[in-house]
Tab-separated table of C-alpha atoms in Angstrom:
chain	number	residue	atom	x	y	z
O	1	UNK	CA	151.744	99.789	53.680
O	2	UNK	CA	148.560	98.261	52.592
O	3	UNK	CA	147.651	94.994	54.435
O	4	UNK	CA	147.416	93.300	51.265
O	5	UNK	CA	151.217	94.591	50.022
O	6	UNK	CA	152.833	92.668	52.545
O	7	UNK	CA	151.373	89.019	51.598
O	8	UNK	CA	152.418	90.234	47.854
O	9	UNK	CA	156.022	91.034	49.127
O	10	UNK	CA	155.624	87.205	50.783
O	11	UNK	CA	154.653	86.216	47.501
O	12	UNK	CA	156.924	87.551	45.207
O	13	UNK	CA	159.934	86.895	47.373
O	14	UNK	CA	159.233	83.092	47.530
O	15	UNK	CA	158.482	82.860	43.892
O	16	UNK	CA	159.021	86.033	41.705
O	17	UNK	CA	158.358	84.556	38.641
O	18	UNK	CA	155.675	81.795	39.067
O	19	UNK	CA	153.436	83.661	41.635
O	20	UNK	CA	152.681	86.416	38.490
O	21	UNK	CA	152.207	83.433	36.043
O	22	UNK	CA	150.042	81.445	38.346
O	23	UNK	CA	147.662	84.301	38.802
O	24	UNK	CA	147.386	85.382	35.078
O	25	UNK	CA	146.144	81.689	34.657
O	26	UNK	CA	143.371	82.195	37.015
O	27	UNK	CA	142.068	84.603	34.667
O	28	UNK	CA	142.076	82.560	31.899
O	29	UNK	CA	138.781	80.624	32.869
O	30	UNK	CA	137.727	78.377	35.261
O	31	UNK	CA	139.397	75.167	33.219
O	32	UNK	CA	141.800	76.044	30.822
O	33	UNK	CA	144.622	73.428	28.918
O	34	UNK	CA	147.868	75.464	29.049
O	35	UNK	CA	150.653	73.812	26.510
O	36	UNK	CA	153.609	72.652	28.673
O	37	UNK	CA	151.907	72.772	32.234
O	38	UNK	CA	148.411	70.802	31.678
O	39	UNK	CA	144.914	71.298	32.462
O	40	UNK	CA	144.703	74.608	34.854
O	41	UNK	CA	141.907	74.123	37.272
O	42	UNK	CA	140.653	77.596	39.460
O	43	UNK	CA	137.321	76.943	40.370
O	44	UNK	CA	136.928	75.363	43.648
O	45	UNK	CA	133.850	72.973	43.072
O	46	UNK	CA	135.607	72.186	39.809
O	47	UNK	CA	138.886	71.299	41.909
O	48	UNK	CA	137.287	69.557	44.939
O	49	UNK	CA	135.335	67.090	42.200
O	50	UNK	CA	138.687	66.191	40.929
O	51	UNK	CA	140.252	65.646	44.276
O	52	UNK	CA	137.594	62.721	44.909
O	53	UNK	CA	137.463	61.352	41.471
O	54	UNK	CA	140.104	58.887	42.618
O	55	UNK	CA	139.366	56.294	39.445
O	56	UNK	CA	140.207	59.048	37.139
O	57	UNK	CA	142.940	61.374	38.994
O	58	UNK	CA	145.382	60.081	41.227
O	59	UNK	CA	148.589	60.801	42.288
O	60	UNK	CA	151.122	59.369	39.522
O	61	UNK	CA	153.074	60.706	36.576
O	62	UNK	CA	153.806	64.503	36.573
O	63	UNK	CA	152.507	65.063	40.247
O	64	UNK	CA	154.387	65.252	43.942
O	65	UNK	CA	154.928	61.591	43.982
O	66	UNK	CA	157.802	62.422	41.385
O	67	UNK	CA	159.393	64.560	43.705
O	68	UNK	CA	159.229	62.338	46.896
O	69	UNK	CA	159.619	59.004	45.453
O	70	UNK	CA	163.260	59.211	45.150
O	71	UNK	CA	164.020	60.483	48.490
O	72	UNK	CA	161.498	58.901	50.823
O	73	UNK	CA	160.654	55.966	48.757
O	74	UNK	CA	156.986	54.671	48.160
O	75	UNK	CA	155.342	54.486	51.661
O	76	UNK	CA	154.737	58.343	52.239
O	77	UNK	CA	151.107	58.349	51.505
O	78	UNK	CA	151.274	61.324	49.028
O	79	UNK	CA	152.663	58.788	46.543
O	80	UNK	CA	150.125	55.992	47.269
O	81	UNK	CA	146.803	55.419	45.842
O	82	UNK	CA	144.148	52.948	46.360
O	83	UNK	CA	143.915	49.846	49.085
O	84	UNK	CA	147.706	50.286	49.943
O	85	UNK	CA	146.707	54.232	50.702
O	86	UNK	CA	143.844	53.496	52.265
O	87	UNK	CA	145.498	50.748	54.666
O	88	UNK	CA	148.401	53.002	55.787
O	89	UNK	CA	145.812	56.273	56.501
O	90	UNK	CA	143.860	53.850	58.721
O	91	UNK	CA	146.361	52.562	60.606
O	92	UNK	CA	148.127	56.212	61.286
O	93	UNK	CA	145.030	57.798	61.641
O	94	UNK	CA	144.770	57.001	65.439
O	95	UNK	CA	147.696	59.481	66.106
O	96	UNK	CA	145.356	62.510	64.792
O	97	UNK	CA	142.331	61.470	67.165
O	98	UNK	CA	140.987	64.379	69.100
O	99	UNK	CA	142.436	62.514	72.079
O	100	UNK	CA	145.579	61.620	71.071
O	101	UNK	CA	146.074	65.273	69.699
O	102	UNK	CA	144.844	67.136	73.060
O	103	UNK	CA	147.556	64.633	74.940
O	104	UNK	CA	150.474	65.318	72.723
O	105	UNK	CA	149.854	69.153	72.538
O	106	UNK	CA	149.385	69.585	76.601
O	107	UNK	CA	152.740	67.591	76.771
O	108	UNK	CA	155.069	69.261	74.979
O	109	UNK	CA	153.538	72.754	73.928
O	110	UNK	CA	152.689	74.130	77.753
O	111	UNK	CA	156.615	74.700	78.394
O	112	UNK	CA	157.601	76.498	75.426
O	113	UNK	CA	154.518	78.645	75.055
O	114	UNK	CA	154.549	79.504	78.778
O	115	UNK	CA	157.895	81.111	78.328
O	116	UNK	CA	156.188	82.911	75.318
O	117	UNK	CA	153.684	84.356	77.551
O	118	UNK	CA	156.464	85.120	80.530
O	119	UNK	CA	158.358	86.920	77.694
O	120	UNK	CA	155.358	89.008	76.477
O	121	UNK	CA	154.367	89.685	79.856
O	122	UNK	CA	157.794	90.979	80.651
O	123	UNK	CA	157.425	93.670	77.801
O	124	UNK	CA	159.671	91.997	75.606
O	125	UNK	CA	159.102	91.292	71.862
O	126	UNK	CA	158.391	87.375	70.616
O	127	UNK	CA	159.436	86.388	67.187
O	128	UNK	CA	156.411	84.155	65.950
O	129	UNK	CA	158.434	82.310	63.320
O	130	UNK	CA	161.019	81.219	66.226
O	131	UNK	CA	158.149	80.435	68.332
O	132	UNK	CA	156.364	78.139	66.064
O	133	UNK	CA	159.355	76.087	64.871
O	134	UNK	CA	160.225	75.511	68.371
O	135	UNK	CA	156.550	74.123	68.903
O	136	UNK	CA	156.366	72.651	65.545
O	137	UNK	CA	159.623	70.835	65.856
O	138	UNK	CA	158.707	69.680	69.572
O	139	UNK	CA	155.216	68.299	68.199
O	140	UNK	CA	156.443	66.230	65.425
O	141	UNK	CA	159.386	64.892	67.194
O	142	UNK	CA	157.097	63.651	70.133
O	143	UNK	CA	154.568	62.447	67.301
O	144	UNK	CA	157.586	60.243	65.343
O	145	UNK	CA	159.095	59.105	68.479
O	146	UNK	CA	162.385	61.172	68.453
O	147	UNK	CA	163.641	61.692	72.250
O	148	UNK	CA	165.102	65.122	72.590
O	149	UNK	CA	166.670	65.348	75.538
O	150	UNK	CA	168.835	68.262	77.736
O	151	UNK	CA	168.682	71.629	78.775
O	152	UNK	CA	165.795	73.797	77.742
O	153	UNK	CA	168.395	75.659	75.169
O	154	UNK	CA	169.866	72.448	73.668
O	155	UNK	CA	166.153	70.938	73.152
O	156	UNK	CA	165.352	74.289	71.578
O	157	UNK	CA	168.114	74.015	69.724
O	158	UNK	CA	167.665	70.195	68.366
O	159	UNK	CA	163.831	71.178	67.453
O	160	UNK	CA	165.228	74.319	65.346
O	161	UNK	CA	167.690	72.033	63.851
O	162	UNK	CA	165.059	69.507	62.848
O	163	UNK	CA	162.967	72.560	61.236
O	164	UNK	CA	165.768	73.161	59.277
O	165	UNK	CA	166.316	69.996	57.950
O	166	UNK	CA	162.742	69.954	56.805
O	167	UNK	CA	163.341	73.497	55.513
O	168	UNK	CA	166.499	72.462	53.624
O	169	UNK	CA	164.752	69.323	51.597
O	170	UNK	CA	161.420	71.749	50.625
O	171	UNK	CA	164.169	74.397	49.605
O	172	UNK	CA	165.049	71.793	46.851
O	173	UNK	CA	161.760	72.250	45.386
O	174	UNK	CA	160.662	75.308	43.321
O	175	UNK	CA	157.235	76.071	42.412
O	176	UNK	CA	157.375	75.907	38.622
O	177	UNK	CA	159.522	72.612	38.495
O	178	UNK	CA	158.516	68.938	38.768
O	179	UNK	CA	160.911	66.928	39.593
O	180	UNK	CA	164.401	66.744	41.104
O	181	UNK	CA	167.957	66.137	39.454
O	182	UNK	CA	170.395	63.665	40.371
O	183	UNK	CA	172.577	66.089	42.568
O	184	UNK	CA	169.321	67.675	44.598
O	185	UNK	CA	168.625	64.095	44.953
O	186	UNK	CA	171.408	63.240	46.543
O	187	UNK	CA	171.752	66.180	48.659
O	188	UNK	CA	167.902	65.327	50.423
O	189	UNK	CA	168.941	61.799	50.518
O	190	UNK	CA	171.699	62.810	52.534
O	191	UNK	CA	169.721	64.976	54.980
O	192	UNK	CA	167.016	61.906	54.934
O	193	UNK	CA	169.871	59.258	56.200
O	194	UNK	CA	170.975	62.189	59.265
O	195	UNK	CA	167.172	62.364	60.044
O	196	UNK	CA	167.127	58.508	59.682
O	197	UNK	CA	169.808	58.003	62.416
O	198	UNK	CA	167.296	59.461	65.260
O	199	UNK	CA	164.393	57.279	63.412
O	200	UNK	CA	166.425	54.226	64.171
O	201	UNK	CA	166.819	54.393	67.756
O	202	UNK	CA	162.874	54.968	67.836
O	203	UNK	CA	162.627	51.625	65.549
O	204	UNK	CA	164.846	50.228	67.834
O	205	UNK	CA	162.227	50.817	70.931
O	206	UNK	CA	159.164	50.338	69.077
O	207	UNK	CA	157.280	51.886	71.414
O	208	UNK	CA	153.568	51.857	69.939
O	209	UNK	CA	152.390	54.856	71.365
O	210	UNK	CA	154.894	56.386	68.877
O	211	UNK	CA	154.577	56.428	64.938
O	212	UNK	CA	157.708	55.157	64.159
O	213	UNK	CA	157.051	52.120	66.815
O	214	UNK	CA	153.721	51.730	65.115
O	215	UNK	CA	154.877	51.473	61.861
O	216	UNK	CA	157.231	48.650	62.816
O	217	UNK	CA	154.412	46.932	64.826
O	218	UNK	CA	152.346	46.700	61.546
O	219	UNK	CA	155.231	45.645	59.119
O	220	UNK	CA	156.906	48.445	57.438
O	221	UNK	CA	160.468	48.071	57.005
O	222	UNK	CA	163.269	50.371	58.720
O	223	UNK	CA	163.514	52.172	55.444
O	224	UNK	CA	160.184	52.722	54.744
O	225	UNK	CA	159.428	53.751	58.124
O	226	UNK	CA	162.698	56.290	57.562
O	227	UNK	CA	161.316	57.856	55.131
O	228	UNK	CA	157.414	58.095	56.198
O	229	UNK	CA	158.965	59.623	59.642
O	230	UNK	CA	160.875	62.403	57.487
O	231	UNK	CA	157.981	62.876	55.523
O	232	UNK	CA	155.937	63.479	58.484
O	233	UNK	CA	158.529	65.951	59.680
O	234	UNK	CA	158.470	68.242	56.927
O	235	UNK	CA	154.236	67.990	56.556
O	236	UNK	CA	154.591	68.774	60.453
O	237	UNK	CA	156.894	71.893	60.212
O	238	UNK	CA	157.069	73.272	56.927
O	239	UNK	CA	153.157	74.618	56.747
O	240	UNK	CA	152.439	75.412	60.139
O	241	UNK	CA	155.500	77.367	60.269
O	242	UNK	CA	154.666	79.458	57.013
O	243	UNK	CA	151.024	79.401	57.684
O	244	UNK	CA	150.728	80.473	61.566
O	245	UNK	CA	153.055	83.696	61.483
O	246	UNK	CA	151.291	84.588	58.397
O	247	UNK	CA	147.952	84.480	60.093
O	248	UNK	CA	149.277	86.614	63.271
O	249	UNK	CA	150.526	89.196	60.102
O	250	UNK	CA	147.187	89.299	58.327
O	251	UNK	CA	145.259	89.915	61.272
O	252	UNK	CA	147.302	92.774	62.753
O	253	UNK	CA	147.302	94.029	59.183
O	254	UNK	CA	144.021	94.261	58.672
O	255	UNK	CA	143.133	95.775	62.110
O	256	UNK	CA	141.343	92.938	63.454
O	257	UNK	CA	144.141	90.950	65.743
O	258	UNK	CA	142.451	92.897	69.065
O	259	UNK	CA	138.937	92.085	68.233
O	260	UNK	CA	139.637	88.331	67.836
O	261	UNK	CA	142.054	87.971	70.610
O	262	UNK	CA	139.272	89.558	72.791
O	263	UNK	CA	136.960	87.077	71.648
O	264	UNK	CA	139.375	84.057	72.585
O	265	UNK	CA	139.724	85.795	76.101
O	266	UNK	CA	136.201	85.892	76.727
O	267	UNK	CA	135.408	82.284	75.642
O	268	UNK	CA	133.600	82.911	72.307
O	269	UNK	CA	135.135	80.410	69.888
O	270	UNK	CA	133.070	81.300	66.736
O	271	UNK	CA	135.268	84.734	65.745
O	272	UNK	CA	138.629	82.764	66.669
O	273	UNK	CA	137.256	79.971	63.980
O	274	UNK	CA	136.304	82.720	61.616
O	275	UNK	CA	139.663	84.205	61.486
O	276	UNK	CA	141.795	80.930	61.095
O	277	UNK	CA	139.662	80.108	57.791
O	278	UNK	CA	139.589	83.353	56.396
O	279	UNK	CA	143.193	84.144	57.009
O	280	UNK	CA	144.461	80.283	55.966
O	281	UNK	CA	142.236	81.330	52.897
O	282	UNK	CA	143.786	84.429	51.815
O	283	UNK	CA	147.199	82.529	52.370
O	284	UNK	CA	146.227	79.350	50.935
O	285	UNK	CA	149.126	77.304	52.465
O	286	UNK	CA	149.470	75.236	49.300
O	287	UNK	CA	149.164	77.201	46.409
O	288	UNK	CA	148.842	73.958	43.776
O	289	UNK	CA	147.716	70.732	43.792
O	290	UNK	CA	149.269	67.763	41.279
O	291	UNK	CA	146.932	65.173	39.830
O	292	UNK	CA	147.659	62.863	36.776
O	293	UNK	CA	144.698	61.628	34.901
O	294	UNK	CA	144.750	57.941	34.567
O	295	UNK	CA	141.888	57.645	32.242
O	296	UNK	CA	139.991	59.876	29.526
O	297	UNK	CA	137.567	61.898	31.411
O	298	UNK	CA	136.214	66.075	31.299
O	299	UNK	CA	137.102	68.505	33.765
O	300	UNK	CA	134.432	71.370	33.310
O	301	UNK	CA	134.110	71.750	29.811
O	302	UNK	CA	137.850	70.648	28.894
O	303	UNK	CA	138.297	67.245	27.570
O	304	UNK	CA	141.371	65.687	29.606
O	305	UNK	CA	143.358	62.775	27.990
O	306	UNK	CA	144.737	59.583	30.009
O	307	UNK	CA	148.547	60.882	30.914
O	308	UNK	CA	147.320	64.975	31.401
O	309	UNK	CA	148.574	66.630	34.195
O	310	UNK	CA	145.938	68.599	36.238
O	311	UNK	CA	147.374	71.636	37.934
O	312	UNK	CA	144.854	72.477	40.942
O	313	UNK	CA	145.332	76.150	41.703
O	314	UNK	CA	144.143	76.416	45.001
O	315	UNK	CA	145.450	80.091	44.955
O	316	UNK	CA	143.327	81.202	42.544
O	317	UNK	CA	139.981	79.264	44.044
O	318	UNK	CA	140.407	80.873	47.297
O	319	UNK	CA	141.411	84.338	46.101
O	320	UNK	CA	138.578	84.506	43.556
O	321	UNK	CA	136.216	84.507	46.427
O	322	UNK	CA	137.716	88.118	46.951
O	323	UNK	CA	139.330	90.534	49.507
O	324	UNK	CA	139.829	89.469	53.204
O	325	UNK	CA	136.219	89.806	55.099
O	326	UNK	CA	136.149	88.195	58.652
O	327	UNK	CA	131.942	88.801	58.483
O	328	UNK	CA	131.966	86.239	55.442
O	329	UNK	CA	130.486	82.597	55.830
O	330	UNK	CA	133.225	80.480	54.446
O	331	UNK	CA	131.763	78.603	51.101
O	332	UNK	CA	131.482	74.549	51.212
O	333	UNK	CA	133.295	74.151	47.947
O	334	UNK	CA	136.420	76.206	49.428
O	335	UNK	CA	135.938	74.687	52.674
O	336	UNK	CA	139.901	73.749	53.708
O	337	UNK	CA	140.648	73.096	49.786
O	338	UNK	CA	144.410	73.587	50.284
O	339	UNK	CA	144.703	70.938	52.838
O	340	UNK	CA	143.460	68.368	49.853
O	341	UNK	CA	139.988	66.537	49.677
O	342	UNK	CA	138.981	63.164	49.273
O	343	UNK	CA	141.312	60.278	50.562
O	344	UNK	CA	144.205	62.073	50.268
O	345	UNK	CA	142.969	65.082	52.914
O	346	UNK	CA	145.932	66.115	55.095
O	347	UNK	CA	145.704	63.264	57.829
O	348	UNK	CA	147.941	65.946	59.957
O	349	UNK	CA	144.944	68.328	59.843
O	350	UNK	CA	143.871	67.983	63.234
O	351	UNK	CA	147.220	68.114	64.875
O	352	UNK	CA	148.208	71.255	62.682
O	353	UNK	CA	144.931	73.066	63.589
O	354	UNK	CA	145.748	72.198	67.337
O	355	UNK	CA	149.111	73.523	67.449
O	356	UNK	CA	147.675	76.862	66.049
O	357	UNK	CA	145.257	76.873	68.381
O	358	UNK	CA	147.652	76.640	71.167
O	359	UNK	CA	150.148	79.271	69.773
O	360	UNK	CA	147.682	81.788	68.836
O	361	UNK	CA	145.952	81.403	72.195
O	362	UNK	CA	149.109	81.884	73.951
O	363	UNK	CA	149.492	85.731	71.547
O	364	UNK	CA	145.802	86.866	72.265
O	365	UNK	CA	146.230	86.224	75.814
O	366	UNK	CA	149.039	88.941	75.792
O	367	UNK	CA	147.176	90.890	73.304
O	368	UNK	CA	147.308	94.053	72.269
O	369	UNK	CA	150.001	93.348	69.929
O	370	UNK	CA	151.637	94.827	67.523
O	371	UNK	CA	154.401	93.668	65.092
O	372	UNK	CA	157.857	95.452	65.410
O	373	UNK	CA	159.942	93.930	63.010
O	374	UNK	CA	159.143	91.395	59.956
O	375	UNK	CA	161.088	90.138	57.248
O	376	UNK	CA	160.144	87.717	54.125
O	377	UNK	CA	162.098	84.382	53.381
O	378	UNK	CA	163.554	84.559	49.814
O	379	UNK	CA	163.455	81.591	47.930
O	380	UNK	CA	161.175	79.459	49.598
O	381	UNK	CA	158.529	77.036	48.369
O	382	UNK	CA	156.149	78.128	50.766
O	383	UNK	CA	155.515	81.922	51.020
O	384	UNK	CA	157.078	82.515	54.650
O	385	UNK	CA	158.139	85.533	56.856
O	386	UNK	CA	162.140	84.817	58.450
O	387	UNK	CA	161.213	86.863	61.235
O	388	UNK	CA	157.780	88.520	62.643
O	389	UNK	CA	158.280	90.158	65.807
O	390	UNK	CA	155.215	90.983	67.690
O	391	UNK	CA	155.438	92.684	71.655
O	392	UNK	CA	152.860	94.224	73.421
O	393	UNK	CA	151.261	97.518	72.500
């Protein structure tokens, strides 16, 4: 099967109707108004302008805020703007500094990734999806202050349960639907309440080396901290469990996995960074970003009225730059656009990249690798593999 066909299969398994519609909209022009949807932006430079113009475009009505505020409450960053948003980001930013990220990754990733390396060295297969979920669950648990004890098997089961909770909440959302019904909100709140039991223990400890402890220290109510911790769980697990296995598959399917792995083993970081950037572009972890116009303006040549929904198709923005090519310089207007831009740029980006480097580094040390089994995950918000098995070639 052609390399591009595998990614197409993932997209269609996740969004059999919405994905083709998005791609058709991308052919209508850089900016186009579509009745019933809003103003669609398909050009990276224009999308970046929208994301950085927070006086005109915000996360109000018709955006992700409508999805999550009824579930998590009003203080989860993605549904905030202005001074409150800036203050919250400043208070949480220290958990994503290079020093803190290195400490966190070393503390929680060394053991599970050592087991992956040992498994590969014995010639046995490794499921990259399973591995990524365990690492993401361990990292997020440590970040927010969840204490996970027991045997190795018991801890891994707890991490998988946490990522499963995140998947269950995200699974309620559909790409073409911008709200949750009452039954879905009740289901999501029940999951958040289950997560909240663990959050309450972290809250009681008040350890300011954890995000929950720090939230308590700077005055958030327990319910607000519970919602924000649940949001961290989702953001910290769902994106990376979709992105990382697909990165491995894309490099493998384009015949680049061995070369990038060799560069990693030689200590040359440039090919690895280029591979991460280009695979992320092709995959586009967040295919759309939503904004709401709060005052009249223009996007490209299209007039925008107050109250208009703006749909930034990061997928179309990324794919407009052509097929997979590790030799191509990453366009500055496209740089990490799928993680946002401006004041809403993903706060956890440094941690996500550290996890990606840690997992890829372990797999690259075990190269040459080949994919021995794969299966797409159906009906998910972020296109993903349900299973991606690799073993030594």
